[in-house]
Coordinates of C-alpha atoms and ligand atoms in Angstrom, one line a residue:
M1 CA 16.4 -26.8 18.2
K2 CA 19.7 -28.5 17.4
Q3 CA 21.5 -25.2 17.3
L4 CA 20.1 -24.1 20.6
I5 CA 20.9 -27.4 22.3
E6 CA 24.5 -27.1 21.0
A7 CA 24.7 -23.5 22.4
I8 CA 23.4 -24.6 25.8
K9 CA 25.8 -27.5 25.9
S10 CA 28.8 -25.3 25.1
G11 CA 27.6 -22.8 27.8
N12 CA 27.6 -20.1 25.2
I13 CA 24.0 -19.2 24.6
S14 CA 24.7 -15.7 23.3
T15 CA 25.8 -17.4 20.1
F16 CA 22.2 -18.6 19.5
S17 CA 19.7 -16.4 17.8
S18 CA 16.4 -17.2 16.1
P19 CA 13.3 -15.3 15.1
D20 CA 11.1 -18.1 16.5
V21 CA 12.7 -18.7 19.9
K22 CA 13.4 -16.2 22.6
V23 CA 16.0 -17.3 25.1
Y24 CA 15.9 -15.9 28.6
A25 CA 19.6 -15.6 29.0
S26 CA 19.4 -14.8 32.7
S27 CA 17.9 -18.2 33.3
Y28 CA 20.9 -20.2 32.1
T29 CA 22.1 -22.6 34.9
L30 CA 24.5 -25.4 35.1
V31 CA 23.7 -28.0 37.7
G32 CA 26.2 -30.9 37.8
K33 CA 26.4 -31.9 34.1
T34 CA 22.9 -30.6 33.2
S35 CA 22.6 -27.2 31.5
L36 CA 19.2 -25.6 31.7
V37 CA 17.6 -22.6 30.1
M38 CA 14.1 -21.1 29.7
V39 CA 12.9 -20.1 26.2
R40 CA 9.7 -18.9 24.6
T41 CA 8.5 -20.5 21.4
A42 CA 5.3 -20.2 19.5
E43 CA 3.8 -22.7 22.0
G44 CA 4.8 -20.6 25.0
K45 CA 7.5 -21.0 27.6
K46 CA 9.6 -24.1 27.8
L47 CA 12.6 -25.4 29.7
I48 CA 15.4 -26.7 27.5
A49 CA 17.9 -29.1 29.1
A50 CA 21.1 -30.5 27.7
G51 CA 23.8 -32.7 29.1
E52 CA 23.2 -35.5 31.6
G53 CA 22.7 -36.2 35.3
E54 CA 19.9 -36.5 37.8
L55 CA 18.3 -33.2 37.0
Y56 CA 18.3 -34.0 33.3
D57 CA 16.7 -37.4 34.0
Q58 CA 14.1 -36.2 36.4
L59 CA 12.7 -33.4 34.2
I60 CA 9.7 -34.6 32.3
G61 CA 9.7 -33.7 28.7
D62 CA 10.4 -34.7 25.1
N63 CA 13.8 -35.7 23.8
V64 CA 14.6 -33.5 20.8
D65 CA 17.9 -33.2 19.0
G66 CA 20.0 -34.7 21.8
G67 CA 18.4 -32.4 24.4
K68 CA 15.1 -32.3 26.4
V69 CA 12.2 -29.9 25.9
A70 CA 10.2 -29.7 29.2
A71 CA 7.0 -28.0 30.0
L72 CA 6.6 -25.5 32.8
S73 CA 4.6 -28.0 34.7
H74 CA 4.0 -28.5 38.4
E75 CA 6.1 -31.6 38.5
N76 CA 9.0 -30.0 36.8
R77 CA 8.8 -27.0 39.2
L78 CA 9.2 -29.4 42.1
T79 CA 12.3 -30.9 40.3
L80 CA 13.7 -27.4 39.9
N81 CA 13.1 -26.7 43.6
Q82 CA 15.0 -29.8 44.5
F83 CA 18.1 -29.1 42.4
I84 CA 18.2 -25.3 42.3
P85 CA 17.6 -24.1 45.8
Y86 CA 16.9 -20.4 44.9
T87 CA 13.8 -21.4 43.0
A88 CA 12.2 -22.6 46.2
P89 CA 10.5 -20.1 48.5
Q90 CA 12.0 -19.1 51.8
A91 CA 11.2 -17.3 55.0
F92 CA 12.9 -14.0 55.7
G93 CA 12.5 -13.3 59.4
T94 CA 12.4 -9.7 60.7
Q95 CA 15.8 -8.3 59.8
V96 CA 15.1 -7.3 56.2
A97 CA 12.3 -5.3 54.6
T98 CA 9.9 -7.4 52.5
M99 CA 7.3 -6.6 49.9
G100 CA 4.3 -8.7 49.0
L101 CA 3.9 -8.6 45.3
G102 CA 0.8 -10.7 44.7
D103 CA 0.5 -11.7 41.1
R104 CA -3.1 -12.6 40.2
L105 CA -2.3 -13.4 36.6
G106 CA 0.9 -15.5 37.1
I107 CA 2.8 -13.3 34.7
A108 CA 3.9 -10.3 36.7
S109 CA 6.7 -11.7 38.7
P110 CA 9.5 -11.3 36.1
G111 CA 8.8 -7.5 36.1
H112 CA 8.6 -7.5 39.9
I113 CA 12.0 -9.2 40.2
Q114 CA 13.6 -6.8 37.8
T115 CA 12.3 -4.0 39.9
I116 CA 13.5 -5.3 43.3
R117 CA 16.7 -6.9 42.3
G118 CA 19.8 -5.4 44.0
K119 CA 17.7 -3.4 46.5
D120 CA 17.6 -3.7 50.3
I121 CA 14.2 -5.4 50.3
R122 CA 13.0 -9.0 49.4
P123 CA 10.0 -10.0 47.4
V124 CA 7.2 -12.2 48.5
L125 CA 6.2 -13.2 44.9
A126 CA 3.6 -15.8 45.7
Q127 CA 0.9 -14.1 47.6
Q128 CA -2.8 -14.8 47.2
S129 CA -5.8 -15.0 49.4
I130 CA -8.4 -17.8 49.1
R131 CA -10.7 -15.1 47.8
E132 CA -8.3 -14.2 45.0
L133 CA -7.9 -17.9 44.1
A134 CA -11.6 -18.2 43.8
L135 CA -12.0 -15.1 41.7
T136 CA -9.2 -16.1 39.3
G137 CA -9.9 -19.8 39.2
R138 CA -6.3 -20.7 40.3
T139 CA -4.8 -23.0 43.0
Y140 CA -1.9 -22.4 45.4
E141 CA 0.0 -24.9 43.2
D142 CA -0.5 -22.6 40.2
V143 CA 0.6 -19.6 42.2
L144 CA 3.8 -21.2 43.5
D145 CA 4.6 -22.7 40.1
A146 CA 4.4 -19.2 38.5
A147 CA 6.6 -17.6 41.1
A148 CA 9.2 -20.3 41.0
Y149 CA 9.4 -20.2 37.2
A150 CA 9.7 -16.4 37.2
V151 CA 12.6 -16.7 39.6
F152 CA 14.3 -19.3 37.4
Q153 CA 13.6 -17.2 34.3
E154 CA 15.3 -14.1 35.8
G155 CA 18.1 -16.1 37.5
Y156 CA 17.1 -14.3 40.8
K157 CA 19.1 -15.8 43.6
D158 CA 18.4 -13.5 46.5
G159 CA 15.4 -15.5 47.7
Y160 CA 11.6 -15.0 47.5
G161 CA 8.7 -15.7 49.8
A162 CA 5.3 -17.4 49.4
D163 CA 2.5 -16.0 51.5
G164 CA -0.8 -17.8 52.2
D165 CA -2.5 -14.5 52.4
H166 CA -5.5 -13.7 54.7
L167 CA -6.2 -17.3 55.7
K168 CA -9.0 -17.8 58.1
K169 CA -9.7 -21.5 58.0
E170 CA -7.6 -24.3 59.3
E171 CA -8.0 -26.4 56.1
D172 CA -6.5 -23.5 54.1
I173 CA -3.6 -23.1 56.5
E174 CA -2.9 -26.8 56.2
Y175 CA -3.1 -26.5 52.4
A176 CA -0.6 -23.6 52.2
L177 CA 1.9 -25.1 54.7
R178 CA 1.7 -28.5 53.0
L179 CA 2.8 -26.9 49.7
G180 CA 5.7 -25.3 51.3
F181 CA 4.4 -21.7 51.7
T182 CA 6.9 -19.8 53.8
M183 CA 4.7 -17.1 55.1
L184 CA 1.2 -17.3 56.7
T185 CA -1.0 -14.3 57.2
L186 CA -3.7 -15.2 59.7
D187 CA -6.8 -13.2 59.1
C188 CA -8.5 -12.8 62.5
S189 CA -11.5 -10.9 61.2
E190 CA -14.0 -13.6 62.0
N191 CA -12.9 -13.6 65.6
I192 CA -13.2 -9.8 65.9
D193 CA -16.6 -8.5 67.1
N194 CA -17.6 -5.8 64.6
T195 CA -20.7 -4.9 66.6
I196 CA -18.8 -3.3 69.4
E197 CA -17.7 -0.2 67.5
S198 CA -21.2 1.1 67.1
M199 CA -22.4 0.3 70.7
S200 CA -23.1 3.0 73.3
E201 CA -21.0 3.4 76.4
A202 CA -23.7 1.7 78.5
E203 CA -24.0 -1.2 76.1
I204 CA -20.3 -1.7 76.1
A205 CA -20.2 -1.6 79.9
A206 CA -23.0 -4.1 80.2
K207 CA -21.4 -6.5 77.8
Y208 CA -18.1 -6.2 79.5
E209 CA -19.7 -7.0 82.9
Q210 CA -20.7 -10.4 81.4
L211 CA -17.0 -11.4 81.0
P212 CA -15.5 -13.6 83.7
V213 CA -14.2 -11.5 86.7
S214 CA -10.7 -13.1 86.3
L215 CA -10.5 -12.0 82.7
R216 CA -11.5 -8.5 83.5
N217 CA -9.0 -8.3 86.4
H218 CA -6.3 -9.6 84.2
Y219 CA -6.7 -6.8 81.6
E220 CA -7.4 -4.0 84.1
K221 CA -4.4 -4.9 86.1
R222 CA -2.1 -5.0 83.1
Y223 CA -3.3 -1.9 81.3
L224 CA -5.0 0.4 83.8
E225 CA -2.8 -0.1 86.8
T226 CA 0.6 -0.3 85.1
P227 CA 1.3 2.3 82.4
A228 CA 2.6 0.8 79.2
N229 CA 6.2 1.9 78.5
V230 CA 7.2 1.7 74.8
P231 CA 9.8 4.2 73.7
G232 CA 8.5 6.3 70.9
A233 CA 4.8 5.3 71.3
T234 CA 2.1 7.4 72.9
L235 CA -0.2 5.0 74.8
A236 CA -3.0 6.1 77.2
Y237 CA -5.5 3.6 78.3
T238 CA -8.8 4.7 79.7
S239 CA -11.3 2.4 81.4
Q240 CA -13.8 2.9 78.6
A241 CA -11.4 2.2 75.7
L242 CA -10.0 -0.8 77.5
K243 CA -13.4 -2.4 77.8
K244 CA -13.9 -1.9 74.1
D245 CA -10.6 -3.4 73.2
V246 CA -11.1 -6.4 75.4
L247 CA -14.5 -7.0 73.9
I248 CA -13.1 -6.6 70.3
Y249 CA -9.8 -8.5 70.6
D250 CA -9.9 -11.1 73.4
A251 CA -11.4 -13.9 71.2
A252 CA -9.1 -13.0 68.4
I253 CA -6.0 -13.3 70.6
N254 CA -7.2 -16.8 71.7
F255 CA -7.5 -17.7 68.0
M256 CA -4.0 -16.4 67.2
E257 CA -2.5 -18.4 70.0
A258 CA -4.4 -21.6 69.0
I259 CA -3.3 -21.4 65.4
F260 CA 0.3 -20.7 66.4
R261 CA 0.4 -23.6 68.8
K262 CA -1.2 -26.1 66.4
Y263 CA 0.5 -25.1 63.1
I264 CA 3.5 -22.8 63.5
A265 CA 5.3 -23.8 66.6
P266 CA 5.5 -27.6 65.7
L267 CA 7.0 -26.9 62.2
D268 CA 10.6 -28.0 61.5
R269 CA 11.2 -25.1 59.2
A270 CA 10.9 -21.3 59.5
V271 CA 7.6 -19.6 58.5
D272 CA 7.0 -15.9 58.7
F273 CA 3.8 -15.7 60.8
E274 CA 1.8 -12.6 60.3
I275 CA -1.2 -11.5 62.3
S276 CA -3.7 -9.4 60.4
I277 CA -6.4 -7.4 62.2
D278 CA -6.8 -5.0 59.3
E279 CA -10.1 -6.2 57.7
T280 CA -12.4 -5.0 60.5
A281 CA -14.8 -2.2 61.1
T282 CA -12.5 -0.7 63.7
P283 CA -9.3 1.1 63.1
T284 CA -6.6 -0.3 65.3
S285 CA -5.6 2.3 67.9
P286 CA -2.0 2.1 69.1
E287 CA -3.4 1.0 72.5
A288 CA -5.3 -1.9 70.9
H289 CA -2.2 -2.9 68.9
Y290 CA 0.0 -2.9 72.0
L291 CA -2.6 -4.9 73.9
V292 CA -2.7 -7.6 71.3
A293 CA 1.1 -7.7 70.9
N294 CA 1.6 -7.8 74.7
E295 CA -0.8 -10.6 75.2
L296 CA 0.7 -12.6 72.4
R297 CA 4.2 -12.2 73.8
D298 CA 3.1 -13.4 77.2
R299 CA 1.6 -16.5 75.7
G300 CA 4.9 -17.2 73.9
V301 CA 3.5 -16.5 70.4
T302 CA 6.3 -15.3 68.1
I303 CA 5.3 -13.3 65.1
F304 CA 7.0 -11.9 62.0
S305 CA 4.6 -9.0 61.5
M306 CA 1.4 -7.5 62.4
A307 CA -1.0 -5.6 60.1
P308 CA -3.2 -3.2 62.0
R309 CA -6.0 -1.3 60.4
F310 CA -4.6 2.2 60.1
C311 CA -6.8 5.3 60.5
G312 CA -8.1 6.7 57.3
E313 CA -8.6 4.4 54.3
F314 CA -6.3 2.1 52.4
Q315 CA -8.5 1.4 49.4
K316 CA -7.3 -0.8 46.6
G317 CA -5.3 0.7 43.8
I318 CA -5.5 4.4 44.9
D319 CA -3.6 6.8 47.2
Y320 CA -4.3 7.1 50.9
I321 CA -7.5 8.8 51.9
G322 CA -7.6 10.5 55.3
D323 CA -5.8 12.9 57.7
I324 CA -2.1 12.5 57.0
A325 CA -1.1 14.2 60.2
Q326 CA -3.2 11.8 62.3
F327 CA -1.8 8.9 60.2
E328 CA 1.7 10.0 61.0
R329 CA 1.1 10.3 64.7
E330 CA -0.4 6.9 64.9
L331 CA 2.1 5.3 62.6
A332 CA 4.9 6.5 64.9
S333 CA 3.3 4.6 67.8
H334 CA 2.5 1.5 65.7
A335 CA 6.1 1.4 64.4
A336 CA 7.5 1.8 67.9
I337 CA 5.3 -1.0 69.2
A338 CA 6.6 -3.3 66.4
V339 CA 10.2 -2.5 67.3
H340 CA 9.5 -3.1 71.0
F341 CA 8.1 -6.6 70.3
E342 CA 10.7 -7.3 67.6
Y343 CA 8.5 -7.8 64.6
K344 CA 7.8 -5.8 61.5
L345 CA 4.8 -3.6 60.9
S346 CA 2.8 -4.8 58.0
I347 CA 1.0 -2.5 55.6
H348 CA -1.8 -4.1 53.6
S349 CA -3.4 -2.7 50.5
G350 CA -0.1 -0.9 50.2
S351 CA -0.2 -0.3 46.5
D352 CA -0.3 3.3 45.2
K353 CA -0.2 4.9 48.7
F354 CA 2.3 7.4 47.4
S355 CA 1.5 10.2 49.9
V356 CA 2.4 8.1 52.9
F357 CA 5.3 5.9 51.6
P358 CA 7.9 8.3 52.9
L359 CA 6.4 8.2 56.4
I360 CA 6.3 4.4 56.4
G361 CA 10.0 4.3 55.4
K362 CA 10.9 6.8 58.0
Y363 CA 9.1 5.5 61.1
T364 CA 9.8 1.9 60.5
N365 CA 13.5 2.7 59.8
G366 CA 13.1 0.9 56.6
L367 CA 12.1 -2.4 58.2
F368 CA 8.6 -3.2 57.2
H369 CA 6.4 -5.6 55.3
I370 CA 4.2 -4.0 52.7
K371 CA 1.7 -5.8 50.5
T372 CA 0.6 -4.9 47.1
A373 CA -1.7 -7.1 45.0
G374 CA -3.8 -5.7 42.2
T375 CA -1.7 -2.9 41.0
N376 CA 0.2 -5.2 38.6
W377 CA -3.2 -6.2 37.2
L378 CA -3.9 -2.6 36.5
E379 CA -0.5 -2.3 34.8
A380 CA -1.5 -5.3 32.6
V381 CA -4.7 -3.5 31.7
R382 CA -2.7 -0.4 30.9
V383 CA -0.7 -2.5 28.3
V384 CA -4.0 -3.7 26.8
A385 CA -5.3 -0.2 26.6
K386 CA -2.2 0.8 24.7
V387 CA -1.8 -2.0 22.3
N388 CA -5.3 -3.6 22.0
P389 CA -7.9 -0.9 22.2
S390 CA -10.7 -3.1 21.0
L391 CA -10.1 -5.6 23.8
Y392 CA -9.8 -2.8 26.3
R393 CA -13.1 -1.3 25.3
R394 CA -14.9 -4.6 25.6
M395 CA -13.4 -5.2 29.1
H396 CA -14.2 -1.7 30.3
Q397 CA -17.8 -2.0 29.1
Y398 CA -18.1 -5.3 30.8
A399 CA -16.6 -4.0 34.0
L400 CA -19.1 -1.1 34.1
E401 CA -22.0 -3.5 33.6
H402 CA -20.8 -5.8 36.4
F403 CA -19.4 -3.3 38.9
A404 CA -22.1 -3.8 41.5
E405 CA -21.3 -7.6 41.7
A406 CA -17.7 -6.9 42.3
T407 CA -18.4 -4.6 45.3
A408 CA -19.5 -7.6 47.2
Y409 CA -15.8 -8.5 47.6
Y410 CA -14.1 -5.1 47.9
H411 CA -14.7 -1.9 49.8
V412 CA -14.3 1.0 47.5
T413 CA -15.8 4.5 47.1
T414 CA -15.8 4.5 43.3
D415 CA -18.0 7.1 41.6
I416 CA -19.0 5.3 38.4
G417 CA -20.7 8.5 37.1
A418 CA -17.4 10.4 37.2
I419 CA -15.7 8.0 34.7
A420 CA -15.4 9.5 31.2
P421 CA -17.8 7.7 28.8
L422 CA -15.9 5.2 26.7
A423 CA -17.4 6.4 23.5
E424 CA -15.9 9.9 23.9
L425 CA -12.3 8.7 24.1
T426 CA -10.1 8.1 21.2
D427 CA -7.9 4.9 21.2
A428 CA -4.9 7.0 22.1
G429 CA -6.7 8.3 25.2
L430 CA -7.6 4.9 26.6
P431 CA -4.4 4.5 28.8
D432 CA -5.5 7.7 30.5
Y433 CA -8.1 5.7 32.4
M434 CA -5.3 4.2 34.4
E435 CA -4.5 7.7 35.7
E436 CA -8.0 8.3 37.1
N437 CA -9.0 6.9 40.5
N438 CA -12.6 5.9 39.7
A439 CA -11.6 4.1 36.5
R440 CA -8.7 2.4 38.3
Q441 CA -11.0 1.1 41.0
L442 CA -13.6 0.0 38.5
L443 CA -11.1 -2.2 36.7
H444 CA -9.3 -3.1 39.9
I445 CA -12.1 -4.9 41.6
T446 CA -13.7 -6.5 38.5
Y447 CA -10.6 -8.6 37.7
G448 CA -12.2 -11.9 38.7
L449 CA -15.3 -11.3 36.7
L450 CA -13.3 -10.2 33.6
L451 CA -11.0 -13.2 33.7
Q452 CA -13.7 -15.7 34.3
A453 CA -16.3 -14.2 31.9
K454 CA -17.5 -16.8 29.3
N455 CA -19.1 -16.6 25.9
A456 CA -22.3 -18.5 25.2
D457 CA -20.2 -21.4 23.8
G458 CA -18.2 -21.7 27.0
S459 CA -15.0 -20.1 25.7
K460 CA -13.4 -17.3 27.6
Q461 CA -14.8 -13.9 26.8
F462 CA -11.6 -11.9 27.4
A463 CA -9.0 -14.1 29.2
D464 CA -7.4 -15.8 26.3
E465 CA -7.0 -12.7 24.2
F466 CA -5.8 -10.8 27.3
F467 CA -3.1 -13.3 28.1
Q468 CA -2.1 -13.6 24.4
T469 CA -1.7 -9.8 24.2
L470 CA 0.4 -9.7 27.3
A471 CA 2.6 -12.6 26.1
E472 CA 3.3 -10.6 23.0
Q473 CA 4.0 -7.5 25.1
E474 CA 6.0 -9.1 27.8
E475 CA 8.7 -6.4 27.8
T476 CA 6.2 -3.5 27.8
F477 CA 4.5 -5.1 30.8
A478 CA 7.7 -5.6 32.7
E479 CA 8.7 -2.0 31.9
G480 CA 5.4 -0.7 33.3
L481 CA 6.0 -2.6 36.5
R482 CA 9.5 -1.4 36.9
F483 CA 8.3 2.1 36.6
H484 CA 5.2 1.8 38.8
I485 CA 6.5 -0.5 41.5
G486 CA 9.9 1.3 41.3
R487 CA 8.1 4.5 42.3
H488 CA 6.8 2.7 45.4
L489 CA 10.3 1.5 46.4
E490 CA 11.8 4.9 45.8
L491 CA 9.3 6.7 48.1
L492 CA 9.7 4.0 50.7
G493 CA 13.4 4.8 50.7
K494 CA 14.6 1.6 49.0
Ligands
LIG1 ZN1 -5.2 -7.1 54.7

């Protein structure tokens, strides 16, 4: 350690080399008279500080050989945020493209940063829903700590965001904002009436008649009597469709406004406020999108982005399913509406949608927010399939046995019977599972069960070995992410 401390003090860390310590050279930072670097030892990642000053004093750690060895703890992360501003998350506003790169494992962000660095797009590295936290047994503190340390490790100074994703409850919104999350994705699905979609015309008319006259007049006047004029969007309201949209979205609009007034408007810092209406039974027509946006603007609700549910299917981890020509027509209108109201169109479950990325890049003029979440988990599984076939086989088998449980959380159309039987594949063939949609979805949606699975004695069935394998294969994992997420960016025109 003495040699390393000396190297850090002299600011010449390239002179240090050791078979037992990996130095993340990009992390090297000098703050006042404190030099700081991240390393990996046999015990995992550590911060090594040398010199003196406030940062040095505040870091909690052990004094060793005239320096300090500090853990990647929550407290030390807060200290980094205080002294090294680029390690704290930030809001981005609407003038730059952004990509949500949710990292369920807390180890994918370095690879994500390497992929996005230098490009005309900014990463939202911390992005988890409450469902994901529950399935992985993590907290928002863990998520933010992992993202901040990845940013420090890579010396990435262009800024990153932190998204409290798909939040529905006020307590969760308060929790995320209290921790300093810089983006909030409001999930309005519980205020969207999913029964309307399957109702007959007569049923819809009868239900609509029960709404207050003033409310009906308000909507009819605004959408039936005055034609909507949004350059680039095709909007045609019919009386029938309007009734349906009002029944589906009116309560949701009230919810959006209430949350905005209570939590977003009073903040003394910028937060990227996203509205999500994607997790519903009803695809969002351009007319419905315009109606929601127009009502929000009239009520003074400013948003960063809106996530409609597009036509066709955006299933997890696989390409777009649906009519691409229809998708293109509707996307053109959705994108034009977003431009008109000065926010970004947000595309959820955006990983692996290779056939529609060029359209998204084109119609949004490169100004979009796109979310990916589980695709980096699949890249991690690919690493395991390559280097630890025994672990992969056990995980695959477990996923097969527990697939039905996982479908409670995710909508997929996986055909389990179409997945090649494990026993028929040689070890060298295991990574090929990651090329096959059914196997991808099988592993994609069972992540929580796999990570939490326990042996009879209470120890983790897979997680410890899984994380150990990935720690040893850090560079292979990052390389896989650079390739896979890099393909996303290329097709999106970034
Ligand atoms: Zn969503």
